[in-house]
Tab-separated table of C-alpha atoms in Angstrom:
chain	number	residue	atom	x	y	z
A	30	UNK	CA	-6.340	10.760	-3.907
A	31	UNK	CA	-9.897	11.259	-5.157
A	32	UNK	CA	-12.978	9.753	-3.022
A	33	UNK	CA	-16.680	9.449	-3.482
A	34	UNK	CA	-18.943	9.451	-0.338
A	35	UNK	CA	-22.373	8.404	-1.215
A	36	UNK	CA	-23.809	8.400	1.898
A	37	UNK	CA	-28.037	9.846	2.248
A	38	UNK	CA	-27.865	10.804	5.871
A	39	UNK	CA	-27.113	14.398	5.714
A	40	UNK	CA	-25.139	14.768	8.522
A	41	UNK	CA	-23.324	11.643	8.183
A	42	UNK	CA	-22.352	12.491	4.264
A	43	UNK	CA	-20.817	15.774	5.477
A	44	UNK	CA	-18.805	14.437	8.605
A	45	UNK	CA	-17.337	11.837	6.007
A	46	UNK	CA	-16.627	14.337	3.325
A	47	UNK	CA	-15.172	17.280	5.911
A	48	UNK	CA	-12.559	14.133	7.848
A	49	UNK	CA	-11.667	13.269	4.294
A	50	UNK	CA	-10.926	16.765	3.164
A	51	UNK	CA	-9.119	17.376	6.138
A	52	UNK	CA	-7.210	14.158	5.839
A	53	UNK	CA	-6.168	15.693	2.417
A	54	UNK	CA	-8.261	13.691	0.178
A	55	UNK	CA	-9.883	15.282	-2.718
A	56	UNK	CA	-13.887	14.580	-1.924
A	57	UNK	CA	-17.053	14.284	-4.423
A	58	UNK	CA	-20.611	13.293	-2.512
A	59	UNK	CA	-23.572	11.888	-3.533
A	60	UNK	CA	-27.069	11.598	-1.593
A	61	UNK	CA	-28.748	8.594	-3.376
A	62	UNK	CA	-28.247	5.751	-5.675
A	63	UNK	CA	-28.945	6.501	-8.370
A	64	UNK	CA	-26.372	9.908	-8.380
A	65	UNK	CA	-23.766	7.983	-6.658
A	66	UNK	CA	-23.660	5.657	-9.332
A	67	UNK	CA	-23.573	8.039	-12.257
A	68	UNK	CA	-20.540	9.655	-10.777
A	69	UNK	CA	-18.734	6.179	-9.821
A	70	UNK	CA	-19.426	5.116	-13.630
A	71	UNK	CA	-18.125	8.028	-15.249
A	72	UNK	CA	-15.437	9.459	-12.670
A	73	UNK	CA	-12.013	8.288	-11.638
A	74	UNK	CA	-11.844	7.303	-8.013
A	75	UNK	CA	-9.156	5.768	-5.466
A	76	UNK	CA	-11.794	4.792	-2.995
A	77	UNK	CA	-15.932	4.925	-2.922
A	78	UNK	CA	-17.293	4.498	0.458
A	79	UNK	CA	-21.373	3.467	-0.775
A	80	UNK	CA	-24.069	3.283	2.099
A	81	UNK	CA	-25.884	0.069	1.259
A	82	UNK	CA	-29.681	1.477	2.423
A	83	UNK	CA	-29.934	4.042	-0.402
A	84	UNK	CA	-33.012	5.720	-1.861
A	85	UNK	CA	-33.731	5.642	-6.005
A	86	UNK	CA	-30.768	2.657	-5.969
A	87	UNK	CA	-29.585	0.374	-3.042
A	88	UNK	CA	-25.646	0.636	-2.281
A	89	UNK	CA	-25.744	-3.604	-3.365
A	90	UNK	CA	-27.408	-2.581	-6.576
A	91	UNK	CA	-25.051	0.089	-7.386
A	92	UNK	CA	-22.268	-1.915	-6.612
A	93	UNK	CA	-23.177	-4.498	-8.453
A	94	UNK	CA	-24.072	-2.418	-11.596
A	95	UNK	CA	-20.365	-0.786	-11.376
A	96	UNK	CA	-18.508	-4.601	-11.182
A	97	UNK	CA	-20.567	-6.046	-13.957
A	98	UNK	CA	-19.139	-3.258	-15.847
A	99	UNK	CA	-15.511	-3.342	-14.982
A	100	UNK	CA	-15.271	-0.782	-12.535
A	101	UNK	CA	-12.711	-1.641	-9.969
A	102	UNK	CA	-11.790	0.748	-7.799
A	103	UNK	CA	-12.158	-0.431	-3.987
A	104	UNK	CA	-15.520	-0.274	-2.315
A	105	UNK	CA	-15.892	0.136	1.611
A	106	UNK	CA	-19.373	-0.371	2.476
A	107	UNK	CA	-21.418	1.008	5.460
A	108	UNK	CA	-24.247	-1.240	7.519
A	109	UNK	CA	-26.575	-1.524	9.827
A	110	UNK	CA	-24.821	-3.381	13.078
A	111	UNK	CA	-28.105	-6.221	13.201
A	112	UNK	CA	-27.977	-6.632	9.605
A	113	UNK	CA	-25.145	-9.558	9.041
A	114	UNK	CA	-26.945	-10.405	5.449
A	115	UNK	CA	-25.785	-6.997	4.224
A	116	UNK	CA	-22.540	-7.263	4.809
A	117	UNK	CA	-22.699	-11.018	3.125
A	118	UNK	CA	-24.398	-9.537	0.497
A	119	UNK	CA	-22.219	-6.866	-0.226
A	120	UNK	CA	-18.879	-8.856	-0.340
A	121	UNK	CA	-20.317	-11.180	-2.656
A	122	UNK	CA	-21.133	-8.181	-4.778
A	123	UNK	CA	-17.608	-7.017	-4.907
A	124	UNK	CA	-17.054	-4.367	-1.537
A	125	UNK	CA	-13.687	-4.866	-0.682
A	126	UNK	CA	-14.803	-3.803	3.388
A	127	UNK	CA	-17.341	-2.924	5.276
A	128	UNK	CA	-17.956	-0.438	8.347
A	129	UNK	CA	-20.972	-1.127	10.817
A	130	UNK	CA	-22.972	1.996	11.627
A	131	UNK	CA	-22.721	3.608	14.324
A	132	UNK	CA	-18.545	3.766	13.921
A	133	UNK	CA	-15.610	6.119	14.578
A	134	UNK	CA	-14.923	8.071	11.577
A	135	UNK	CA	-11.150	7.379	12.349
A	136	UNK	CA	-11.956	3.684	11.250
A	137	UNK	CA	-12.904	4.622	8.051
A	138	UNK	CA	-10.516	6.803	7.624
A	139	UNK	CA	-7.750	4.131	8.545
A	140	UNK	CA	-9.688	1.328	5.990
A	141	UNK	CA	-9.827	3.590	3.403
A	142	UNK	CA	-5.578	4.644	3.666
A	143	UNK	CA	-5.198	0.846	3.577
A	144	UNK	CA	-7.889	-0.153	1.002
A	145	UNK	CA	-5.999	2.158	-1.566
A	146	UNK	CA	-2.870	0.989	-0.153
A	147	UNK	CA	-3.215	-2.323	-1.145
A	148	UNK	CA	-4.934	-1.649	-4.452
A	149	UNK	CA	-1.402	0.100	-5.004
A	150	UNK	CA	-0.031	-2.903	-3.984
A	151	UNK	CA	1.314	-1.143	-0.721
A	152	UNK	CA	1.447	-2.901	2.214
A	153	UNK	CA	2.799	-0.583	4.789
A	154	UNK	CA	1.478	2.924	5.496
A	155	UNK	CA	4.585	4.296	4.446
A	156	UNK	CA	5.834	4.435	0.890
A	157	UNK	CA	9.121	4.714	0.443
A	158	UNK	CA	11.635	5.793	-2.628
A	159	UNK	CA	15.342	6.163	-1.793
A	160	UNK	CA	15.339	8.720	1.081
A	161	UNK	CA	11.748	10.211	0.635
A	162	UNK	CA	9.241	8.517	3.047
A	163	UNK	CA	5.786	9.376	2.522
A	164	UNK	CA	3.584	8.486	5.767
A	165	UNK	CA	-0.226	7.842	4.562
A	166	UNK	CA	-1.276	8.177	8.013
A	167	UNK	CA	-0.299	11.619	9.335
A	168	UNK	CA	-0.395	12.367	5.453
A	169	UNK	CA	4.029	13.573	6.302
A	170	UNK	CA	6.877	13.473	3.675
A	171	UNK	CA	10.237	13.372	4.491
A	172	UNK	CA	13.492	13.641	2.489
A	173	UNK	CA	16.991	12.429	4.789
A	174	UNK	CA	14.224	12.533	7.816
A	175	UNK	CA	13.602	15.896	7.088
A	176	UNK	CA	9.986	16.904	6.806
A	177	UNK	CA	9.094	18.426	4.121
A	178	UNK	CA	6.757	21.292	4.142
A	179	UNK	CA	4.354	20.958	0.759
A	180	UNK	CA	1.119	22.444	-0.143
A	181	UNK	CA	-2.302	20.404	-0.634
A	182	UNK	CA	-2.013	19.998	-4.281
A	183	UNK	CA	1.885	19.472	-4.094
A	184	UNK	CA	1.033	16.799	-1.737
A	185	UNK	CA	-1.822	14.802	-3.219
A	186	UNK	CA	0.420	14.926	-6.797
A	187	UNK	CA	3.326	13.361	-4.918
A	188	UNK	CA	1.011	11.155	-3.428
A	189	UNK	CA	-0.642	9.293	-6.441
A	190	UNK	CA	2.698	9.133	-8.274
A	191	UNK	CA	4.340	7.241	-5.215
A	192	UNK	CA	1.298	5.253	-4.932
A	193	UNK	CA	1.987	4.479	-8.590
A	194	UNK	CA	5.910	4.071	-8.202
A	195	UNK	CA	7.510	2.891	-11.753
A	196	UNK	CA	4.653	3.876	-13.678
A	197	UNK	CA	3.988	6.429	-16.379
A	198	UNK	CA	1.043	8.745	-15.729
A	199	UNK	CA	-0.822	10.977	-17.850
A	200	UNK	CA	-1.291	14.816	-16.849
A	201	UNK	CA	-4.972	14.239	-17.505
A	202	UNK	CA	-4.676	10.912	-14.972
A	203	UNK	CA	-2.971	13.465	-12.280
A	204	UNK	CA	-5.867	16.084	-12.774
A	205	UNK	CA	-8.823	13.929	-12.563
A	206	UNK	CA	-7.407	12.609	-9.180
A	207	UNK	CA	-6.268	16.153	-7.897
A	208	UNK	CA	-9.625	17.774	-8.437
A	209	UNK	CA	-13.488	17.251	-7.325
A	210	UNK	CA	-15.468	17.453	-10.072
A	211	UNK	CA	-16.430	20.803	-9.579
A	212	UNK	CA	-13.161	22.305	-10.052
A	213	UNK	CA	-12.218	24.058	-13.129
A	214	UNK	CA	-9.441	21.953	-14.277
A	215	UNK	CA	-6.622	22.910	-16.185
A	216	UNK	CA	-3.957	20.230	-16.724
A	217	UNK	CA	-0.866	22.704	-17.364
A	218	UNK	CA	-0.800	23.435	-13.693
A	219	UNK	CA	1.119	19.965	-13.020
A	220	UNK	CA	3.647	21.013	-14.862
A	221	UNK	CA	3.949	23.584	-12.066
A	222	UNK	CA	3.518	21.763	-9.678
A	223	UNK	CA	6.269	19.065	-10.523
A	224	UNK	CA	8.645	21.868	-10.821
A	225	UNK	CA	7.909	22.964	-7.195
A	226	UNK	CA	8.005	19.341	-5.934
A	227	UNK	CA	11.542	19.220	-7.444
A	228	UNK	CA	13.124	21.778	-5.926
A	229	UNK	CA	11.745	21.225	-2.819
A	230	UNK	CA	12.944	17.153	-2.588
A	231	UNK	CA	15.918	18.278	-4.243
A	232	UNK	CA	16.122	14.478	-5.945
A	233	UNK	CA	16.146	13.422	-9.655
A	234	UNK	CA	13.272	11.217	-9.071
A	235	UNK	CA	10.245	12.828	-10.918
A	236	UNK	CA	10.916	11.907	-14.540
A	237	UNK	CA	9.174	13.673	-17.437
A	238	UNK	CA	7.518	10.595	-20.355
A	239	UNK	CA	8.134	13.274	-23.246
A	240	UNK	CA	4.314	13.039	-24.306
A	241	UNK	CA	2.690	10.834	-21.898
A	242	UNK	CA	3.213	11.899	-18.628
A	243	UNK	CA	5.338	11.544	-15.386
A	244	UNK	CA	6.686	8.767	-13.244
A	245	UNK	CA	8.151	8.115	-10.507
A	246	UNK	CA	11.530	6.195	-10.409
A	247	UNK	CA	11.944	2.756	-8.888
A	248	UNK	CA	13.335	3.594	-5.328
A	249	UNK	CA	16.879	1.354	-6.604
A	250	UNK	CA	17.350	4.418	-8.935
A	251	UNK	CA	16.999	7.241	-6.661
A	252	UNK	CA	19.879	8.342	-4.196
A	253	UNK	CA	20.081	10.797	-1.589
């Protein structure tokens, strides 16, 4: 899963960005407005979380600017504890939750795994299909109750296609949510790493589209 933290408090940006790494999330950051909403325009995220006291563009602003053109991915928003009007303000623009400053970066963590939960339309942590569980929270598959021991990438690949159960995505879909924008992508390494997810579950469950991607089956067609 692929996160933007645009966040203008130095230290604050890079306490996000390092829980989010290390909560296996794949991480781009942005310092001010007007960068954070370039990047949420024109890049493929699970989750934003926008600061709403932003230089060059408040967070309302950008959020606003990002709905009114059709960009839906959810929005967690961070305030000021004394300002209520900014957390009115930025529902009505289209956040989908809100954090008061000063919090525990656990919380966000927690109402970020649920915001893209439900956007999946997900309501438990755990995603299940036929005897693989995937736990959001302590970021755990298991196969049979087995744990399964998977690298980062094999992990966040998994991830998004069970978050995406019974639907056909694209290699370039997987990349652009398996990489920060920095990295040089190259979309033939799924193919490697759906290989290595496969004989590691040991399930027919990953199908291949022929020319459009992978999917996941639904969990009625997969049997341990």
């Amino acid at each position: 899963m692929r996160i933007l933290v645009i966040e203008d408090d130095v230290n604050l940006n890079r306490q996000l960005v390092e829980a989010l790494q290390e909560a296996g999330y794949v991480v781009d950051q942005a310092m001010d407005g007007e960068e954070g909403h370039f990047l949420g325009d024109t890049e493929p995220y699970d989750a934003v979380i926008l600061d709403i006291g932003l230089p060059n563009m408040d967070g309302i602003t950008v959020l606003e600017k990002w709905r009114g053109a059709g960009r839906a991915m959810p929005v967690l928003i961070l305030t000021a504890r004394d300002r209520w009007s900014d957390k009115v303000s930025g529902i009505d623009a289209g956040a989908d939750d809100y954090v008061t400053k000063p919090f525990h970066v656990e919380e966000v963590l927690a109402r970020i795994r649920a915001l893209i939960r439900r956007a999946a339309g997900h309501a438990s942590s755990e995603i299940a299909c036929g005897p693989v569980r995937l736990d959001t929270k302590s970021s755990k598959v298991t196969v049979s109750g087995k744990t399964l021991k998977l690298t980062s990438h094999e992990f966040r690949l998994l991830s998004y296609l069970m978050h995406h159960m019974g639907e056909v995505v694209s290699r370039t879909e997987l990349v652009e949510h398996m990489y920060d924008q920095d990295f040089d992508r190259d979309s033939n390494t799924i193919e490697v790493f759906v290989g290595r997810l496969r004989k590691k579950i040991g399930l027919d469950m990953i199908e291949t589209v022929r020319g459009l991607g992978y999917r996941i089956k639904e969990p009625d067609n997969v049997k341990g």
